[in-house]
């Protein structure tokens, strides 16, 4: 990615040093978020006090993303940068370094207790609403340092946002707790829902690990299909960032019905059912409950 360094060099000189934002520039404070879910959280907290640019947009896979010239420009001009961390954005360190930006980088997952999947850290921490609240608090704290005169506004925005997330968390726990034990195992395309599983008492199986760039071996896929034939699962789900072909193959070979589409690593495009973090979680909850309810009724 050395080409990014060359292309961004001309823009780095215009970026403002963190902690030295003149009052006249506050309306022009530039914040960059690494992917769409995090970008929405940042927008909820900053309101009109900064402009937010998202690197990996809706329905795009941050695991395999290749930064563009426009991304290098945005990072070079940024005052504040938010990343997920936990190994999610494998490209971000290089992009930030080679852009020459003077921005301060904040890791939104600081304070989150990591979940391990097959010995690897699962980066999809936002799939627990309790963790979502940690993200929001971290964002408000970081923005309070960047624009201290608006720290109270960021805190107020974060408090209101977290109150909504806590209400949704309470609803989620209540509805999923009503599921019987034999209707709590589902299959998705890749291992993106470990935090949701831990938080809400579900089991998620997947032919692909935490990174969508990996390919399941024929043996691993055969083992999973054999397991599902023997033990069953309540439903299969495709994801918005992955091809449905693998899940369709599992459905064909096991007879387990595909219960719908979940949003795992990215929001939906405008007009879709998951254009915000809250909407994404509500959509995923409804999709899970509808599919598992059908199984219950059968």
Short mmCIF file of C-alpha atoms in Angstrom, two decimals:
data_model
loop_
_atom_site.label_atom_id
_atom_site.label_comp_id
_atom_site.label_asym_id
_atom_site.label_seq_id
_atom_site.Cartn_x
_atom_site.Cartn_y
_atom_site.Cartn_z
CA UNK A 1 0.00 0.00 0.00
CA UNK A 2 2.88 2.36 -0.48
CA UNK A 3 0.91 4.06 -3.23
CA UNK A 4 -1.32 5.48 -0.49
CA UNK A 5 1.64 7.21 1.10
CA UNK A 6 2.49 8.97 -2.13
CA UNK A 7 -1.07 9.95 -2.89
CA UNK A 8 -1.82 11.14 0.64
CA UNK A 9 1.39 13.05 1.26
CA UNK A 10 0.04 16.22 -0.24
CA UNK A 11 -2.95 16.13 2.08
CA UNK A 12 -1.17 15.41 5.34
CA UNK A 13 0.14 18.94 5.72
CA UNK A 14 -3.39 20.31 5.93
CA UNK A 15 -4.51 18.10 8.82
CA UNK A 16 -4.76 19.71 12.25
CA UNK A 17 -2.76 18.47 15.20
CA UNK A 18 -4.92 16.89 17.90
CA UNK A 19 -5.40 19.11 20.91
CA UNK A 20 -4.78 22.29 18.90
CA UNK A 21 -8.17 22.84 17.27
CA UNK A 22 -8.82 26.58 16.96
CA UNK A 23 -12.31 27.72 17.89
CA UNK A 24 -13.08 28.87 14.34
CA UNK A 25 -12.43 25.37 13.02
CA UNK A 26 -14.84 23.45 15.23
CA UNK A 27 -17.51 23.22 12.56
CA UNK A 28 -14.87 21.72 10.30
CA UNK A 29 -13.59 19.06 12.71
CA UNK A 30 -13.14 15.90 10.67
CA UNK A 31 -13.72 12.50 12.22
CA UNK A 32 -13.02 9.21 10.43
CA UNK A 33 -14.54 5.88 11.49
CA UNK A 34 -13.25 2.62 10.10
CA UNK A 35 -16.56 0.93 9.21
CA UNK A 36 -20.28 1.62 8.97
CA UNK A 37 -21.49 0.33 12.35
CA UNK A 38 -18.84 2.32 14.21
CA UNK A 39 -19.49 5.32 11.98
CA UNK A 40 -23.15 5.37 13.00
CA UNK A 41 -22.23 5.23 16.68
CA UNK A 42 -19.87 8.16 16.22
CA UNK A 43 -22.52 10.19 14.41
CA UNK A 44 -25.00 9.58 17.23
CA UNK A 45 -22.53 11.02 19.74
CA UNK A 46 -21.00 13.94 17.82
CA UNK A 47 -24.23 15.33 16.40
CA UNK A 48 -23.56 18.52 14.43
CA UNK A 49 -20.23 19.29 16.08
CA UNK A 50 -18.11 17.37 13.57
CA UNK A 51 -18.30 15.75 10.16
CA UNK A 52 -17.93 11.96 10.05
CA UNK A 53 -16.45 9.95 7.19
CA UNK A 54 -16.68 6.16 7.14
CA UNK A 55 -14.01 4.10 5.38
CA UNK A 56 -15.82 0.78 4.86
CA UNK A 57 -19.40 1.56 3.93
CA UNK A 58 -22.73 -0.28 4.14
CA UNK A 59 -22.93 -3.89 2.95
CA UNK A 60 -19.12 -3.99 2.58
CA UNK A 61 -16.77 -6.48 4.21
CA UNK A 62 -14.12 -4.82 6.38
CA UNK A 63 -12.21 -8.10 6.71
CA UNK A 64 -11.11 -8.06 3.06
CA UNK A 65 -11.35 -4.31 2.35
CA UNK A 66 -8.70 -2.62 0.21
CA UNK A 67 -8.37 1.13 1.01
CA UNK A 68 -8.74 3.59 -1.86
CA UNK A 69 -7.16 6.92 -2.74
CA UNK A 70 -10.22 8.68 -1.29
CA UNK A 71 -9.70 6.80 1.99
CA UNK A 72 -6.08 7.95 2.16
CA UNK A 73 -7.18 11.56 1.60
CA UNK A 74 -9.85 11.33 4.32
CA UNK A 75 -7.41 9.87 6.83
CA UNK A 76 -4.74 12.42 5.96
CA UNK A 77 -7.16 15.28 6.66
CA UNK A 78 -8.70 13.75 9.79
CA UNK A 79 -8.50 15.27 13.26
CA UNK A 80 -9.83 12.20 15.07
CA UNK A 81 -9.90 8.56 13.93
CA UNK A 82 -11.92 5.73 15.48
CA UNK A 83 -11.15 2.06 14.86
CA UNK A 84 -12.74 -1.07 16.27
CA UNK A 85 -9.50 -2.78 17.19
CA UNK A 86 -9.30 -6.43 18.32
CA UNK A 87 -7.70 -7.25 14.97
CA UNK A 88 -10.78 -6.34 12.92
CA UNK A 89 -9.27 -3.81 10.50
CA UNK A 90 -6.11 -5.57 9.32
CA UNK A 91 -5.47 -2.72 6.87
CA UNK A 92 -5.94 0.26 9.21
CA UNK A 93 -2.47 0.55 10.74
CA UNK A 94 -0.82 0.74 7.32
CA UNK A 95 -3.40 3.18 5.97
CA UNK A 96 -3.04 5.50 8.95
CA UNK A 97 0.76 5.35 8.99
CA UNK A 98 1.22 5.91 5.28
CA UNK A 99 -1.36 8.71 5.08
CA UNK A 100 0.88 10.94 7.20
CA UNK A 101 -2.09 12.05 9.30
CA UNK A 102 -1.64 13.99 12.54
CA UNK A 103 -4.95 12.67 13.89
CA UNK A 104 -5.21 10.89 17.21
CA UNK A 105 -6.46 7.33 16.87
CA UNK A 106 -8.95 5.94 19.40
CA UNK A 107 -9.83 2.25 19.81
CA UNK A 108 -13.57 2.01 20.43
CA UNK A 109 -13.40 -1.43 22.09
CA UNK A 110 -11.16 -0.38 24.96
CA UNK A 111 -12.62 -1.95 28.11
CA UNK A 112 -14.44 -4.74 26.25
CA UNK A 113 -13.78 -8.28 27.50
CA UNK A 114 -12.72 -10.20 24.38
CA UNK A 115 -14.39 -13.44 23.33
CA UNK A 116 -12.20 -16.20 21.89
CA UNK A 117 -13.24 -18.31 18.89
CA UNK A 118 -11.01 -21.30 18.19
CA UNK A 119 -8.23 -19.56 20.10
CA UNK A 120 -8.54 -16.29 18.17
CA UNK A 121 -9.91 -13.00 19.46
CA UNK A 122 -13.37 -12.31 18.04
CA UNK A 123 -13.44 -8.66 16.94
CA UNK A 124 -17.23 -8.44 16.48
CA UNK A 125 -17.81 -6.99 19.95
CA UNK A 126 -20.69 -4.73 18.85
CA UNK A 127 -22.97 -7.80 18.65
CA UNK A 128 -23.52 -7.44 22.39
CA UNK A 129 -25.51 -4.32 23.27
CA UNK A 130 -23.67 -4.10 26.59
CA UNK A 131 -20.48 -3.77 24.58
CA UNK A 132 -22.23 -1.27 22.30
CA UNK A 133 -22.65 0.97 25.33
CA UNK A 134 -18.89 0.69 26.00
CA UNK A 135 -18.19 1.82 22.44
CA UNK A 136 -20.46 4.83 22.92
CA UNK A 137 -18.86 5.85 26.22
CA UNK A 138 -15.40 5.60 24.64
CA UNK A 139 -16.49 7.74 21.71
CA UNK A 140 -17.95 10.43 23.98
CA UNK A 141 -14.81 10.48 26.13
CA UNK A 142 -12.55 10.79 23.09
CA UNK A 143 -14.60 13.57 21.52
CA UNK A 144 -14.68 15.38 24.85
CA UNK A 145 -10.89 15.50 24.71
CA UNK A 146 -10.93 16.73 21.13
CA UNK A 147 -13.58 19.42 21.75
CA UNK A 148 -13.67 19.97 25.52
CA UNK A 149 -16.12 22.86 25.30
CA UNK A 150 -18.69 20.41 23.91
CA UNK A 151 -17.88 17.53 26.27
CA UNK A 152 -21.20 17.93 28.08
CA UNK A 153 -23.07 17.74 24.76
CA UNK A 154 -21.26 14.55 23.81
CA UNK A 155 -22.00 13.06 27.23
CA UNK A 156 -25.68 13.97 26.95
CA UNK A 157 -25.91 12.46 23.48
CA UNK A 158 -24.17 9.32 24.71
CA UNK A 159 -26.46 9.03 27.75
CA UNK A 160 -29.59 9.24 25.60
CA UNK A 161 -28.17 6.76 23.11
CA UNK A 162 -27.12 4.29 25.80
CA UNK A 163 -30.57 4.49 27.39
CA UNK A 164 -32.05 3.30 24.07
CA UNK A 165 -29.46 0.53 23.79
CA UNK A 166 -30.17 -0.62 27.35
CA UNK A 167 -33.90 -0.76 26.61
CA UNK A 168 -33.23 -2.80 23.48
CA UNK A 169 -30.89 -5.07 25.46
CA UNK A 170 -33.63 -5.69 28.03
CA UNK A 171 -36.11 -6.51 25.26
CA UNK A 172 -33.61 -8.83 23.57
CA UNK A 173 -32.87 -10.75 26.76
CA UNK A 174 -36.56 -11.15 27.57
CA UNK A 175 -37.55 -12.42 24.12
CA UNK A 176 -34.60 -14.74 23.60
CA UNK A 177 -34.90 -16.15 27.14
CA UNK A 178 -38.32 -17.52 26.16
CA UNK A 179 -36.80 -19.86 23.55
CA UNK A 180 -36.56 -23.54 24.53
CA UNK A 181 -33.13 -25.11 24.76
CA UNK A 182 -33.57 -27.11 21.55
CA UNK A 183 -34.24 -23.93 19.57
CA UNK A 184 -31.09 -22.03 20.49
CA UNK A 185 -28.60 -23.34 17.94
CA UNK A 186 -28.33 -21.58 14.59
CA UNK A 187 -25.84 -21.53 11.71
CA UNK A 188 -24.39 -18.46 9.98
CA UNK A 189 -21.88 -18.01 7.16
CA UNK A 190 -18.96 -16.92 9.37
CA UNK A 191 -18.26 -16.67 13.08
CA UNK A 192 -19.44 -13.11 13.71
CA UNK A 193 -21.90 -13.64 16.55
CA UNK A 194 -19.83 -14.96 19.45
CA UNK A 195 -20.64 -11.94 21.62
CA UNK A 196 -24.35 -12.22 20.85
CA UNK A 197 -24.22 -15.92 21.70
CA UNK A 198 -22.49 -15.27 25.03
CA UNK A 199 -24.72 -12.35 25.96
CA UNK A 200 -28.06 -13.90 25.12
CA UNK A 201 -27.63 -17.64 25.60
CA UNK A 202 -27.53 -18.84 22.00
CA UNK A 203 -25.16 -21.13 20.09
CA UNK A 204 -23.86 -20.07 16.68
CA UNK A 205 -22.11 -22.48 14.35
CA UNK A 206 -20.34 -21.43 11.16
CA UNK A 207 -18.33 -23.10 8.38
CA UNK A 208 -15.95 -20.10 8.28
CA UNK A 209 -14.13 -18.59 11.26
CA UNK A 210 -14.02 -14.98 12.41
CA UNK A 211 -12.34 -13.81 9.20
CA UNK A 212 -14.38 -14.00 5.98
CA UNK A 213 -11.16 -14.23 3.95
CA UNK A 214 -10.75 -17.82 5.10
CA UNK A 215 -12.19 -20.71 3.15
CA UNK A 216 -13.63 -23.79 4.86
CA UNK A 217 -11.90 -27.03 3.98
CA UNK A 218 -13.98 -29.82 2.48
CA UNK A 219 -13.32 -31.83 5.63
CA UNK A 220 -14.44 -29.05 8.00
CA UNK A 221 -17.60 -28.50 5.97
CA UNK A 222 -18.34 -32.23 5.95
CA UNK A 223 -17.87 -32.39 9.74
CA UNK A 224 -20.26 -29.46 10.25
CA UNK A 225 -22.89 -30.99 7.95
CA UNK A 226 -22.61 -34.33 9.73
CA UNK A 227 -22.96 -32.57 13.09
CA UNK A 228 -26.06 -30.73 11.91
CA UNK A 229 -27.62 -33.91 10.54
CA UNK A 230 -27.09 -35.61 13.89
CA UNK A 231 -27.80 -32.78 16.31
CA UNK A 232 -29.90 -30.39 14.23
CA UNK A 233 -30.15 -26.61 14.37
CA UNK A 234 -33.08 -24.26 14.61
CA UNK A 235 -32.28 -22.36 11.41
CA UNK A 236 -29.61 -21.23 8.97
CA UNK A 237 -28.95 -17.57 8.21
CA UNK A 238 -27.16 -15.83 5.38
CA UNK A 239 -25.27 -12.58 6.00
CA UNK A 240 -25.27 -9.28 4.15
CA UNK A 241 -21.50 -9.29 3.58
CA UNK A 242 -21.01 -12.88 2.40
CA UNK A 243 -22.18 -15.02 -0.50
CA UNK A 244 -25.25 -17.13 0.37
CA UNK A 245 -23.91 -20.09 -1.64
CA UNK A 246 -22.24 -21.86 1.29
CA UNK A 247 -25.27 -21.55 3.54
CA UNK A 248 -27.51 -22.71 0.69
CA UNK A 249 -25.30 -25.79 0.28
CA UNK A 250 -25.62 -26.59 3.98
CA UNK A 251 -29.39 -26.15 3.74
CA UNK A 252 -29.59 -28.45 0.71
CA UNK A 253 -27.59 -31.19 2.43
CA UNK A 254 -29.21 -31.00 5.87
CA UNK A 255 -32.76 -29.94 5.09
CA UNK A 256 -32.52 -27.09 7.59
CA UNK A 257 -34.45 -24.04 6.41
CA UNK A 258 -32.75 -20.72 5.74
CA UNK A 259 -34.37 -18.34 8.21
CA UNK A 260 -33.40 -15.04 6.63
CA UNK A 261 -30.51 -12.60 6.41
CA UNK A 262 -28.58 -11.22 9.36
CA UNK A 263 -26.39 -8.09 9.35
CA UNK A 264 -23.10 -9.00 10.95
CA UNK A 265 -20.23 -6.66 10.03
CA UNK A 266 -21.91 -3.79 8.20
CA UNK A 267 -25.10 -1.77 8.06
CA UNK A 268 -27.44 -1.87 5.08
CA UNK A 269 -27.58 0.62 2.26
CA UNK A 270 -30.09 3.46 2.55
CA UNK A 271 -33.61 2.06 2.27
CA UNK A 272 -32.56 -1.26 3.81
CA UNK A 273 -33.63 -2.66 7.18
CA UNK A 274 -30.39 -1.94 9.05
CA UNK A 275 -29.30 1.62 8.36
CA UNK A 276 -28.21 2.23 11.97
CA UNK A 277 -26.71 0.16 14.77
CA UNK A 278 -30.05 0.15 16.61
CA UNK A 279 -31.98 -0.80 13.49
CA UNK A 280 -29.46 -3.54 12.71
CA UNK A 281 -29.87 -5.10 16.13
CA UNK A 282 -33.67 -4.84 15.97
CA UNK A 283 -33.67 -6.44 12.52
CA UNK A 284 -31.39 -9.29 13.62
CA UNK A 285 -33.50 -9.92 16.73
CA UNK A 286 -36.72 -9.98 14.72
CA UNK A 287 -35.22 -12.26 12.06
CA UNK A 288 -33.95 -14.70 14.67
CA UNK A 289 -37.24 -14.78 16.56
CA UNK A 290 -39.33 -15.18 13.43
CA UNK A 291 -37.28 -18.13 12.19
CA UNK A 292 -37.07 -19.82 15.58
CA UNK A 293 -40.78 -19.19 16.17
CA UNK A 294 -41.63 -20.98 12.92
CA UNK A 295 -39.57 -23.93 14.09
CA UNK A 296 -41.42 -23.86 17.40
CA UNK A 297 -44.76 -23.87 15.65
CA UNK A 298 -43.87 -26.88 13.47
#
